[in-house]
JSON list of C-alpha atoms in Angstrom, two decimals:
[
{"chain": "A", "resi": 1, "resn": "MET", "atom": "CA", "xyz": [12.38, 10.00, -38.85]},
{"chain": "A", "resi": 2, "resn": "THR", "atom": "CA", "xyz": [13.02, 11.27, -35.31]},
{"chain": "A", "resi": 3, "resn": "LEU", "atom": "CA", "xyz": [11.93, 8.77, -32.64]},
{"chain": "A", "resi": 4, "resn": "LEU", "atom": "CA", "xyz": [12.89, 10.74, -29.54]},
{"chain": "A", "resi": 5, "resn": "GLU", "atom": "CA", "xyz": [13.48, 14.45, -29.09]},
{"chain": "A", "resi": 6, "resn": "ALA", "atom": "CA", "xyz": [14.68, 16.11, -25.88]},
{"chain": "A", "resi": 7, "resn": "ARG", "atom": "CA", "xyz": [14.89, 19.89, -25.55]},
{"chain": "A", "resi": 8, "resn": "GLY", "atom": "CA", "xyz": [16.44, 21.84, -22.67]},
{"chain": "A", "resi": 9, "resn": "LEU", "atom": "CA", "xyz": [16.50, 18.78, -20.42]},
{"chain": "A", "resi": 10, "resn": "THR", "atom": "CA", "xyz": [17.69, 19.72, -16.93]},
{"chain": "A", "resi": 11, "resn": "ARG", "atom": "CA", "xyz": [18.21, 17.94, -13.61]},
{"chain": "A", "resi": 12, "resn": "HIS", "atom": "CA", "xyz": [20.26, 19.39, -10.74]},
{"chain": "A", "resi": 13, "resn": "PHE", "atom": "CA", "xyz": [21.02, 17.73, -7.40]},
{"chain": "A", "resi": 14, "resn": "ASP", "atom": "CA", "xyz": [21.91, 20.08, -4.51]},
{"chain": "A", "resi": 15, "resn": "GLY", "atom": "CA", "xyz": [23.67, 22.45, -6.86]},
{"chain": "A", "resi": 16, "resn": "LEU", "atom": "CA", "xyz": [25.30, 19.71, -8.96]},
{"chain": "A", "resi": 17, "resn": "LYS", "atom": "CA", "xyz": [24.32, 20.23, -12.60]},
{"chain": "A", "resi": 18, "resn": "ALA", "atom": "CA", "xyz": [23.99, 16.54, -13.52]},
{"chain": "A", "resi": 19, "resn": "VAL", "atom": "CA", "xyz": [22.08, 17.39, -16.71]},
{"chain": "A", "resi": 20, "resn": "ASP", "atom": "CA", "xyz": [22.06, 21.02, -17.75]},
{"chain": "A", "resi": 21, "resn": "GLY", "atom": "CA", "xyz": [19.93, 22.12, -20.70]},
{"chain": "A", "resi": 22, "resn": "VAL", "atom": "CA", "xyz": [20.57, 19.14, -22.98]},
{"chain": "A", "resi": 23, "resn": "ASP", "atom": "CA", "xyz": [19.13, 18.98, -26.49]},
{"chain": "A", "resi": 24, "resn": "PHE", "atom": "CA", "xyz": [19.16, 15.47, -27.96]},
{"chain": "A", "resi": 25, "resn": "ASP", "atom": "CA", "xyz": [17.63, 13.59, -30.90]},
{"chain": "A", "resi": 26, "resn": "LEU", "atom": "CA", "xyz": [17.38, 9.88, -31.69]},
{"chain": "A", "resi": 27, "resn": "GLU", "atom": "CA", "xyz": [16.59, 8.74, -35.21]},
{"chain": "A", "resi": 28, "resn": "GLU", "atom": "CA", "xyz": [14.52, 5.62, -35.85]},
{"chain": "A", "resi": 29, "resn": "GLY", "atom": "CA", "xyz": [16.61, 2.50, -36.40]},
{"chain": "A", "resi": 30, "resn": "GLU", "atom": "CA", "xyz": [19.97, 3.93, -35.36]},
{"chain": "A", "resi": 31, "resn": "ILE", "atom": "CA", "xyz": [22.51, 2.79, -32.78]},
{"chain": "A", "resi": 32, "resn": "HIS", "atom": "CA", "xyz": [23.39, 5.95, -30.86]},
{"chain": "A", "resi": 33, "resn": "ALA", "atom": "CA", "xyz": [26.13, 5.89, -28.22]},
{"chain": "A", "resi": 34, "resn": "LEU", "atom": "CA", "xyz": [26.30, 8.20, -25.23]},
{"chain": "A", "resi": 35, "resn": "ILE", "atom": "CA", "xyz": [29.80, 8.64, -23.84]},
{"chain": "A", "resi": 36, "resn": "GLY", "atom": "CA", "xyz": [31.70, 10.92, -21.49]},
{"chain": "A", "resi": 37, "resn": "PRO", "atom": "CA", "xyz": [33.86, 10.96, -18.37]},
{"chain": "A", "resi": 38, "resn": "ASN", "atom": "CA", "xyz": [32.65, 9.54, -15.07]},
{"chain": "A", "resi": 39, "resn": "GLY", "atom": "CA", "xyz": [30.19, 12.02, -13.57]},
{"chain": "A", "resi": 40, "resn": "ALA", "atom": "CA", "xyz": [29.33, 13.53, -16.95]},
{"chain": "A", "resi": 41, "resn": "GLY", "atom": "CA", "xyz": [25.60, 12.92, -16.36]},
{"chain": "A", "resi": 42, "resn": "LYS", "atom": "CA", "xyz": [25.05, 9.94, -18.68]},
{"chain": "A", "resi": 43, "resn": "THR", "atom": "CA", "xyz": [23.04, 7.71, -16.33]},
{"chain": "A", "resi": 44, "resn": "THR", "atom": "CA", "xyz": [21.04, 10.67, -14.99]},
{"chain": "A", "resi": 45, "resn": "PHE", "atom": "CA", "xyz": [20.23, 11.67, -18.56]},
{"chain": "A", "resi": 46, "resn": "VAL", "atom": "CA", "xyz": [18.90, 8.24, -19.58]},
{"chain": "A", "resi": 47, "resn": "SER", "atom": "CA", "xyz": [17.02, 8.04, -16.27]},
{"chain": "A", "resi": 48, "resn": "LEU", "atom": "CA", "xyz": [15.23, 11.23, -17.33]},
{"chain": "A", "resi": 49, "resn": "LEU", "atom": "CA", "xyz": [14.43, 9.70, -20.72]},
{"chain": "A", "resi": 50, "resn": "SER", "atom": "CA", "xyz": [13.07, 6.51, -19.15]},
{"chain": "A", "resi": 51, "resn": "GLY", "atom": "CA", "xyz": [11.13, 8.30, -16.40]},
{"chain": "A", "resi": 52, "resn": "ARG", "atom": "CA", "xyz": [13.07, 6.89, -13.44]},
{"chain": "A", "resi": 53, "resn": "ILE", "atom": "CA", "xyz": [14.00, 10.45, -12.42]},
{"chain": "A", "resi": 54, "resn": "PRO", "atom": "CA", "xyz": [11.64, 13.41, -12.94]},
{"chain": "A", "resi": 55, "resn": "VAL", "atom": "CA", "xyz": [12.65, 16.27, -15.21]},
{"chain": "A", "resi": 56, "resn": "GLN", "atom": "CA", "xyz": [13.13, 19.67, -13.60]},
{"chain": "A", "resi": 57, "resn": "SER", "atom": "CA", "xyz": [12.76, 21.55, -16.87]},
{"chain": "A", "resi": 58, "resn": "GLY", "atom": "CA", "xyz": [12.70, 20.80, -20.56]},
{"chain": "A", "resi": 59, "resn": "THR", "atom": "CA", "xyz": [10.60, 18.47, -22.71]},
{"chain": "A", "resi": 60, "resn": "ILE", "atom": "CA", "xyz": [10.79, 14.92, -24.05]},
{"chain": "A", "resi": 61, "resn": "ARG", "atom": "CA", "xyz": [8.83, 13.75, -27.07]},
{"chain": "A", "resi": 62, "resn": "PHE", "atom": "CA", "xyz": [8.73, 10.08, -28.04]},
{"chain": "A", "resi": 63, "resn": "ALA", "atom": "CA", "xyz": [7.10, 8.70, -31.18]},
{"chain": "A", "resi": 64, "resn": "GLY", "atom": "CA", "xyz": [5.35, 12.03, -31.71]},
{"chain": "A", "resi": 65, "resn": "ARG", "atom": "CA", "xyz": [3.91, 12.54, -28.22]},
{"chain": "A", "resi": 66, "resn": "ASP", "atom": "CA", "xyz": [5.01, 14.48, -25.17]},
{"chain": "A", "resi": 67, "resn": "ILE", "atom": "CA", "xyz": [6.14, 12.06, -22.43]},
{"chain": "A", "resi": 68, "resn": "THR", "atom": "CA", "xyz": [7.88, 14.63, -20.19]},
{"chain": "A", "resi": 69, "resn": "ARG", "atom": "CA", "xyz": [5.57, 13.87, -17.24]},
{"chain": "A", "resi": 70, "resn": "THR", "atom": "CA", "xyz": [4.67, 10.30, -18.19]},
{"chain": "A", "resi": 71, "resn": "PRO", "atom": "CA", "xyz": [5.58, 7.79, -15.44]},
{"chain": "A", "resi": 72, "resn": "ALA", "atom": "CA", "xyz": [8.24, 5.14, -16.07]},
{"chain": "A", "resi": 73, "resn": "HIS", "atom": "CA", "xyz": [5.83, 2.18, -16.32]},
{"chain": "A", "resi": 74, "resn": "ALA", "atom": "CA", "xyz": [3.78, 4.00, -18.97]},
{"chain": "A", "resi": 75, "resn": "ARG", "atom": "CA", "xyz": [6.95, 4.75, -20.94]},
{"chain": "A", "resi": 76, "resn": "VAL", "atom": "CA", "xyz": [7.71, 1.02, -20.96]},
{"chain": "A", "resi": 77, "resn": "ARG", "atom": "CA", "xyz": [4.26, 0.39, -22.43]},
{"chain": "A", "resi": 78, "resn": "ALA", "atom": "CA", "xyz": [4.93, 3.14, -24.98]},
{"chain": "A", "resi": 79, "resn": "GLY", "atom": "CA", "xyz": [8.02, 1.26, -26.12]},
{"chain": "A", "resi": 80, "resn": "ILE", "atom": "CA", "xyz": [11.01, 2.37, -24.02]},
{"chain": "A", "resi": 81, "resn": "ALA", "atom": "CA", "xyz": [13.03, -0.42, -22.39]},
{"chain": "A", "resi": 82, "resn": "TYR", "atom": "CA", "xyz": [15.95, 0.47, -20.10]},
{"chain": "A", "resi": 83, "resn": "THR", "atom": "CA", "xyz": [18.48, -2.12, -18.90]},
{"chain": "A", "resi": 84, "resn": "PHE", "atom": "CA", "xyz": [20.35, -0.91, -15.89]},
{"chain": "A", "resi": 85, "resn": "GLN", "atom": "CA", "xyz": [23.99, -0.26, -15.14]},
{"chain": "A", "resi": 86, "resn": "ILE", "atom": "CA", "xyz": [23.67, -2.68, -12.21]},
{"chain": "A", "resi": 87, "resn": "THR", "atom": "CA", "xyz": [22.10, -6.02, -13.11]},
{"chain": "A", "resi": 88, "resn": "GLN", "atom": "CA", "xyz": [18.38, -6.11, -12.27]},
{"chain": "A", "resi": 89, "resn": "VAL", "atom": "CA", "xyz": [17.28, -9.73, -12.55]},
{"chain": "A", "resi": 90, "resn": "TYR", "atom": "CA", "xyz": [15.09, -11.81, -10.25]},
{"chain": "A", "resi": 91, "resn": "GLY", "atom": "CA", "xyz": [17.74, -14.03, -8.72]},
{"chain": "A", "resi": 92, "resn": "ALA", "atom": "CA", "xyz": [15.38, -16.62, -7.21]},
{"chain": "A", "resi": 93, "resn": "LEU", "atom": "CA", "xyz": [13.54, -17.25, -10.49]},
{"chain": "A", "resi": 94, "resn": "THR", "atom": "CA", "xyz": [14.68, -19.29, -13.46]},
{"chain": "A", "resi": 95, "resn": "VAL", "atom": "CA", "xyz": [16.18, -17.64, -16.49]},
{"chain": "A", "resi": 96, "resn": "PHE", "atom": "CA", "xyz": [13.02, -18.53, -18.44]},
{"chain": "A", "resi": 97, "resn": "ASP", "atom": "CA", "xyz": [10.70, -17.00, -15.83]},
{"chain": "A", "resi": 98, "resn": "ASN", "atom": "CA", "xyz": [12.69, -13.73, -15.73]},
{"chain": "A", "resi": 99, "resn": "VAL", "atom": "CA", "xyz": [12.11, -13.24, -19.45]},
{"chain": "A", "resi": 100, "resn": "ALA", "atom": "CA", "xyz": [8.55, -14.58, -19.28]},
{"chain": "A", "resi": 101, "resn": "LEU", "atom": "CA", "xyz": [7.65, -11.80, -16.84]},
{"chain": "A", "resi": 102, "resn": "ALA", "atom": "CA", "xyz": [8.77, -9.23, -19.40]},
{"chain": "A", "resi": 103, "resn": "VAL", "atom": "CA", "xyz": [6.77, -10.97, -22.15]},
{"chain": "A", "resi": 104, "resn": "GLN", "atom": "CA", "xyz": [3.73, -11.20, -19.88]},
{"chain": "A", "resi": 105, "resn": "SER", "atom": "CA", "xyz": [3.86, -7.47, -19.13]},
{"chain": "A", "resi": 106, "resn": "ARG", "atom": "CA", "xyz": [2.96, -6.70, -22.74]},
{"chain": "A", "resi": 107, "resn": "HIS", "atom": "CA", "xyz": [0.09, -9.23, -22.69]},
{"chain": "A", "resi": 108, "resn": "SER", "atom": "CA", "xyz": [1.53, -11.47, -25.37]},
{"chain": "A", "resi": 109, "resn": "ARG", "atom": "CA", "xyz": [-0.49, -14.57, -26.33]},
{"chain": "A", "resi": 110, "resn": "ARG", "atom": "CA", "xyz": [2.76, -16.33, -27.25]},
{"chain": "A", "resi": 111, "resn": "LEU", "atom": "CA", "xyz": [4.38, -16.48, -23.82]},
{"chain": "A", "resi": 112, "resn": "ALA", "atom": "CA", "xyz": [6.57, -19.56, -24.29]},
{"chain": "A", "resi": 113, "resn": "GLU", "atom": "CA", "xyz": [7.47, -18.78, -27.91]},
{"chain": "A", "resi": 114, "resn": "ASP", "atom": "CA", "xyz": [8.37, -15.13, -27.28]},
{"chain": "A", "resi": 115, "resn": "THR", "atom": "CA", "xyz": [10.36, -16.02, -24.16]},
{"chain": "A", "resi": 116, "resn": "THR", "atom": "CA", "xyz": [12.35, -18.67, -25.99]},
{"chain": "A", "resi": 117, "resn": "GLU", "atom": "CA", "xyz": [12.93, -16.32, -28.91]},
{"chain": "A", "resi": 118, "resn": "ALA", "atom": "CA", "xyz": [14.41, -13.63, -26.62]},
{"chain": "A", "resi": 119, "resn": "LEU", "atom": "CA", "xyz": [16.64, -16.16, -24.85]},
{"chain": "A", "resi": 120, "resn": "THR", "atom": "CA", "xyz": [17.83, -17.54, -28.18]},
{"chain": "A", "resi": 121, "resn": "ARG", "atom": "CA", "xyz": [18.77, -14.07, -29.40]},
{"chain": "A", "resi": 122, "resn": "VAL", "atom": "CA", "xyz": [21.22, -13.67, -26.51]},
{"chain": "A", "resi": 123, "resn": "GLY", "atom": "CA", "xyz": [22.43, -17.26, -26.51]},
{"chain": "A", "resi": 124, "resn": "LEU", "atom": "CA", "xyz": [20.86, -18.30, -23.20]},
{"chain": "A", "resi": 125, "resn": "GLU", "atom": "CA", "xyz": [18.24, -20.77, -24.43]},
{"chain": "A", "resi": 126, "resn": "ALA", "atom": "CA", "xyz": [20.23, -23.72, -23.02]},
{"chain": "A", "resi": 127, "resn": "ARG", "atom": "CA", "xyz": [20.15, -22.09, -19.58]},
{"chain": "A", "resi": 128, "resn": "ALA", "atom": "CA", "xyz": [16.39, -21.52, -19.51]},
{"chain": "A", "resi": 129, "resn": "ASP", "atom": "CA", "xyz": [15.86, -23.72, -16.43]},
{"chain": "A", "resi": 130, "resn": "GLN", "atom": "CA", "xyz": [18.84, -22.38, -14.47]},
{"chain": "A", "resi": 131, "resn": "ILE", "atom": "CA", "xyz": [18.18, -20.18, -11.43]},
{"chain": "A", "resi": 132, "resn": "ALA", "atom": "CA", "xyz": [19.12, -16.66, -12.52]},
{"chain": "A", "resi": 133, "resn": "GLY", "atom": "CA", "xyz": [21.04, -15.91, -9.34]},
{"chain": "A", "resi": 134, "resn": "THR", "atom": "CA", "xyz": [23.49, -18.73, -10.13]},
{"chain": "A", "resi": 135, "resn": "LEU", "atom": "CA", "xyz": [24.46, -17.28, -13.52]},
{"chain": "A", "resi": 136, "resn": "SER", "atom": "CA", "xyz": [27.84, -15.64, -13.98]},
{"chain": "A", "resi": 137, "resn": "TYR", "atom": "CA", "xyz": [27.77, -11.85, -13.93]},
{"chain": "A", "resi": 138, "resn": "GLY", "atom": "CA", "xyz": [28.25, -11.74, -17.69]},
{"chain": "A", "resi": 139, "resn": "HIS", "atom": "CA", "xyz": [25.35, -14.11, -18.29]},
{"chain": "A", "resi": 140, "resn": "GLN", "atom": "CA", "xyz": [23.16, -12.04, -15.95]},
{"chain": "A", "resi": 141, "resn": "ARG", "atom": "CA", "xyz": [23.91, -9.00, -18.12]},
{"chain": "A", "resi": 142, "resn": "LEU", "atom": "CA", "xyz": [22.86, -10.97, -21.21]},
{"chain": "A", "resi": 143, "resn": "LEU", "atom": "CA", "xyz": [19.70, -12.10, -19.39]},
{"chain": "A", "resi": 144, "resn": "GLU", "atom": "CA", "xyz": [18.89, -8.48, -18.66]},
{"chain": "A", "resi": 145, "resn": "VAL", "atom": "CA", "xyz": [19.25, -7.69, -22.37]},
{"chain": "A", "resi": 146, "resn": "ALA", "atom": "CA", "xyz": [16.91, -10.60, -23.16]},
{"chain": "A", "resi": 147, "resn": "MET", "atom": "CA", "xyz": [14.36, -9.14, -20.75]},
{"chain": "A", "resi": 148, "resn": "GLY", "atom": "CA", "xyz": [14.63, -5.83, -22.58]},
{"chain": "A", "resi": 149, "resn": "LEU", "atom": "CA", "xyz": [14.24, -7.48, -25.99]},
{"chain": "A", "resi": 150, "resn": "ALA", "atom": "CA", "xyz": [11.22, -9.43, -24.74]},
{"chain": "A", "resi": 151, "resn": "LEU", "atom": "CA", "xyz": [9.37, -6.13, -24.29]},
{"chain": "A", "resi": 152, "resn": "LYS", "atom": "CA", "xyz": [9.60, -5.62, -28.09]},
{"chain": "A", "resi": 153, "resn": "PRO", "atom": "CA", "xyz": [10.63, -1.99, -27.54]},
{"chain": "A", "resi": 154, "resn": "LYS", "atom": "CA", "xyz": [10.81, 0.82, -30.05]},
{"chain": "A", "resi": 155, "resn": "LEU", "atom": "CA", "xyz": [13.80, 2.10, -28.04]},
{"chain": "A", "resi": 156, "resn": "LEU", "atom": "CA", "xyz": [16.22, -0.12, -26.12]},
{"chain": "A", "resi": 157, "resn": "ILE", "atom": "CA", "xyz": [18.46, 1.79, -23.68]},
{"chain": "A", "resi": 158, "resn": "LEU", "atom": "CA", "xyz": [21.54, -0.18, -22.60]},
{"chain": "A", "resi": 159, "resn": "ASP", "atom": "CA", "xyz": [23.51, 1.25, -19.68]},
{"chain": "A", "resi": 160, "resn": "GLU", "atom": "CA", "xyz": [27.10, -0.10, -19.69]},
{"chain": "A", "resi": 161, "resn": "PRO", "atom": "CA", "xyz": [25.99, -3.52, -20.95]},
{"chain": "A", "resi": 162, "resn": "THR", "atom": "CA", "xyz": [29.50, -4.91, -21.60]},
{"chain": "A", "resi": 163, "resn": "GLN", "atom": "CA", "xyz": [30.71, -4.23, -18.07]},
{"chain": "A", "resi": 164, "resn": "GLY", "atom": "CA", "xyz": [31.90, -7.58, -16.67]},
{"chain": "A", "resi": 165, "resn": "LEU", "atom": "CA", "xyz": [31.66, -9.40, -20.00]},
{"chain": "A", "resi": 166, "resn": "ALA", "atom": "CA", "xyz": [34.51, -11.54, -21.32]},
{"chain": "A", "resi": 167, "resn": "GLN", "atom": "CA", "xyz": [35.79, -10.71, -24.82]},
{"chain": "A", "resi": 168, "resn": "GLY", "atom": "CA", "xyz": [33.83, -13.55, -26.41]},
{"chain": "A", "resi": 169, "resn": "GLU", "atom": "CA", "xyz": [30.66, -12.36, -24.67]},
{"chain": "A", "resi": 170, "resn": "ILE", "atom": "CA", "xyz": [31.32, -8.82, -25.94]},
{"chain": "A", "resi": 171, "resn": "GLU", "atom": "CA", "xyz": [31.44, -10.12, -29.52]},
{"chain": "A", "resi": 172, "resn": "THR", "atom": "CA", "xyz": [28.12, -11.91, -28.91]},
{"chain": "A", "resi": 173, "resn": "PHE", "atom": "CA", "xyz": [26.67, -8.72, -27.47]},
{"chain": "A", "resi": 174, "resn": "LYS", "atom": "CA", "xyz": [27.69, -6.69, -30.53]},
{"chain": "A", "resi": 175, "resn": "ASP", "atom": "CA", "xyz": [25.96, -9.23, -32.78]},
{"chain": "A", "resi": 176, "resn": "ILE", "atom": "CA", "xyz": [22.84, -8.96, -30.60]},
{"chain": "A", "resi": 177, "resn": "VAL", "atom": "CA", "xyz": [22.74, -5.17, -30.87]},
{"chain": "A", "resi": 178, "resn": "ARG", "atom": "CA", "xyz": [23.25, -5.22, -34.64]},
{"chain": "A", "resi": 179, "resn": "GLY", "atom": "CA", "xyz": [20.33, -7.66, -34.85]},
{"chain": "A", "resi": 180, "resn": "VAL", "atom": "CA", "xyz": [18.03, -5.32, -32.91]},
{"chain": "A", "resi": 181, "resn": "VAL", "atom": "CA", "xyz": [18.11, -2.58, -35.56]},
{"chain": "A", "resi": 182, "resn": "PRO", "atom": "CA", "xyz": [16.32, -1.40, -37.62]},
{"chain": "A", "resi": 183, "resn": "GLU", "atom": "CA", "xyz": [13.37, -3.04, -35.85]},
{"chain": "A", "resi": 184, "resn": "ALA", "atom": "CA", "xyz": [14.25, -0.96, -32.79]},
{"chain": "A", "resi": 185, "resn": "THR", "atom": "CA", "xyz": [16.48, 1.99, -31.97]},
{"chain": "A", "resi": 186, "resn": "VAL", "atom": "CA", "xyz": [19.36, 1.49, -29.52]},
{"chain": "A", "resi": 187, "resn": "LEU", "atom": "CA", "xyz": [20.77, 4.08, -27.12]},
{"chain": "A", "resi": 188, "resn": "LEU", "atom": "CA", "xyz": [24.03, 2.73, -25.74]},
{"chain": "A", "resi": 189, "resn": "ILE", "atom": "CA", "xyz": [25.81, 4.13, -22.69]},
{"chain": "A", "resi": 190, "resn": "GLU", "atom": "CA", "xyz": [29.20, 2.47, -22.84]},
{"chain": "A", "resi": 191, "resn": "HIS", "atom": "CA", "xyz": [32.74, 2.92, -21.49]},
{"chain": "A", "resi": 192, "resn": "ASN", "atom": "CA", "xyz": [34.34, 0.44, -23.91]},
{"chain": "A", "resi": 193, "resn": "MET", "atom": "CA", "xyz": [35.39, 2.68, -26.78]},
{"chain": "A", "resi": 194, "resn": "ASP", "atom": "CA", "xyz": [36.13, -0.24, -29.11]},
{"chain": "A", "resi": 195, "resn": "VAL", "atom": "CA", "xyz": [32.49, -1.30, -28.73]},
{"chain": "A", "resi": 196, "resn": "VAL", "atom": "CA", "xyz": [31.25, 2.27, -29.22]},
{"chain": "A", "resi": 197, "resn": "MET", "atom": "CA", "xyz": [33.30, 2.92, -32.34]},
{"chain": "A", "resi": 198, "resn": "ASP", "atom": "CA", "xyz": [32.37, -0.48, -33.82]},
{"chain": "A", "resi": 199, "resn": "LEU", "atom": "CA", "xyz": [28.61, -0.26, -33.19]},
{"chain": "A", "resi": 200, "resn": "ALA", "atom": "CA", "xyz": [27.46, 3.35, -33.15]},
{"chain": "A", "resi": 201, "resn": "HIS", "atom": "CA", "xyz": [26.04, 5.19, -36.14]},
{"chain": "A", "resi": 202, "resn": "ARG", "atom": "CA", "xyz": [26.22, 8.41, -34.14]},
{"chain": "A", "resi": 203, "resn": "ILE", "atom": "CA", "xyz": [27.79, 9.39, -30.81]},
{"chain": "A", "resi": 204, "resn": "THR", "atom": "CA", "xyz": [26.87, 12.10, -28.31]},
{"chain": "A", "resi": 205, "resn": "VAL", "atom": "CA", "xyz": [29.50, 13.18, -25.80]},
{"chain": "A", "resi": 206, "resn": "LEU", "atom": "CA", "xyz": [28.37, 14.55, -22.43]},
{"chain": "A", "resi": 207, "resn": "ASN", "atom": "CA", "xyz": [30.68, 16.54, -20.17]},
{"chain": "A", "resi": 208, "resn": "PHE", "atom": "CA", "xyz": [29.65, 18.26, -16.92]},
{"chain": "A", "resi": 209, "resn": "GLY", "atom": "CA", "xyz": [26.00, 17.65, -17.79]},
{"chain": "A", "resi": 210, "resn": "GLU", "atom": "CA", "xyz": [26.18, 19.35, -21.18]},
{"chain": "A", "resi": 211, "resn": "VAL", "atom": "CA", "xyz": [26.51, 18.10, -24.77]},
{"chain": "A", "resi": 212, "resn": "LEU", "atom": "CA", "xyz": [30.11, 18.53, -25.85]},
{"chain": "A", "resi": 213, "resn": "ALA", "atom": "CA", "xyz": [29.69, 17.08, -29.35]},
{"chain": "A", "resi": 214, "resn": "THR", "atom": "CA", "xyz": [27.47, 14.87, -31.52]},
{"chain": "A", "resi": 215, "resn": "GLY", "atom": "CA", "xyz": [28.50, 13.15, -34.73]},
{"chain": "A", "resi": 216, "resn": "THR", "atom": "CA", "xyz": [29.70, 10.02, -36.46]},
{"chain": "A", "resi": 217, "resn": "PRO", "atom": "CA", "xyz": [32.44, 7.92, -34.82]},
{"chain": "A", "resi": 218, "resn": "LYS", "atom": "CA", "xyz": [34.96, 9.39, -37.26]},
{"chain": "A", "resi": 219, "resn": "THR", "atom": "CA", "xyz": [33.91, 12.95, -36.41]},
{"chain": "A", "resi": 220, "resn": "ILE", "atom": "CA", "xyz": [33.95, 12.32, -32.67]},
{"chain": "A", "resi": 221, "resn": "ARG", "atom": "CA", "xyz": [37.35, 10.62, -32.76]},
{"chain": "A", "resi": 222, "resn": "ALA", "atom": "CA", "xyz": [38.81, 13.68, -34.53]},
{"chain": "A", "resi": 223, "resn": "ASP", "atom": "CA", "xyz": [37.14, 16.29, -32.28]},
{"chain": "A", "resi": 224, "resn": "LYS", "atom": "CA", "xyz": [39.81, 18.18, -30.32]},
{"chain": "A", "resi": 225, "resn": "ALA", "atom": "CA", "xyz": [37.44, 19.13, -27.49]},
{"chain": "A", "resi": 226, "resn": "VAL", "atom": "CA", "xyz": [36.36, 15.50, -27.09]},
{"chain": "A", "resi": 227, "resn": "GLN", "atom": "CA", "xyz": [39.98, 14.36, -27.10]},
{"chain": "A", "resi": 228, "resn": "ALA", "atom": "CA", "xyz": [40.81, 16.83, -24.37]},
{"chain": "A", "resi": 229, "resn": "ALA", "atom": "CA", "xyz": [37.79, 15.96, -22.21]},
{"chain": "A", "resi": 230, "resn": "TYR", "atom": "CA", "xyz": [37.60, 12.21, -22.72]},
{"chain": "A", "resi": 231, "resn": "LEU", "atom": "CA", "xyz": [39.26, 10.29, -25.52]},
{"chain": "A", "resi": 232, "resn": "GLY", "atom": "CA", "xyz": [42.72, 11.66, -24.81]},
{"chain": "A", "resi": 233, "resn": "ASP", "atom": "CA", "xyz": [42.50, 10.61, -21.15]},
{"chain": "A", "resi": 234, "resn": "PRO", "atom": "CA", "xyz": [44.39, 7.33, -20.65]},
{"chain": "A", "resi": 235, "resn": "HIS", "atom": "CA", "xyz": [41.95, 6.50, -17.85]},
{"chain": "A", "resi": 236, "resn": "ALA", "atom": "CA", "xyz": [38.85, 7.22, -19.96]},
{"chain": "A", "resi": 237, "resn": "ALA", "atom": "CA", "xyz": [37.93, 3.56, -20.36]},
{"chain": "A", "resi": 238, "resn": "ALA", "atom": "CA", "xyz": [38.34, 2.80, -16.65]}
]
C-alpha cells in the first residue's frame, strides 16, 4: 500500500531549481533512503513533504488525503515526524522532559510510560534526568530520534541522523530503525552509504533537484548514471 505520493513537486529559489517536478512514492512499512550530491535538493524535498517549506506546484497525498497545503503542525498530527539535519532539542530541559513534550503533543494518557519507552528504544533511559544540552552531539541526535518515535508516527523522516555518531552509535541507530518498521515507514536522508545500503529497501537518488533513479540498493549501486553523479565520486560521503 502507498503511504505517501508526491507528483510534480516543485520548489525554486531565485532561479535555483532546488526541487524540480519530482514524482515520489513511499510504501507502507518500508525503509526508503534519499541520497544525492550536496545541493541535490534532498533537505528541500523533505521540507516540502513535512510542510516546513510551501510547495510551489505539484501535489502531496498522505494516507489517502491531499496534504499539499496542510500546515506542518497538522502534518505532525496526521502522522509525519521529521527529525532535523541540525539537532533540535531543548537544551535547558532534561532528556526525559524533551521526549515528554513530544508524547504530550499527541495527548497520550501514558506520559511517563510512553516517554520511558521511547528513551529505552534509543538507549537513553539511563540519562533521563540529564540536562539535554550537556549530552554529547551523538546522544543529542539519538534524543531527537526518541522525540520522533514518541510521536508514534506513520512516517518518520530522518535527515542525516548518523552525522556525528561514533561507529558503535551508528550500529545502535541501525537497530533502532529496523525496529521502527513495519509499524512505521522510514524516509532516510543519509550521506553514509554503508548505512544506506545496509538499511534501505529502496533508494531514490536526487540530482539537481530531479529524480535520477529509484530502485533497490543492488540496482542503484549498479546504475551507471548514479555512479557518475554520486557513487563514483570519492568525495560523495563527505
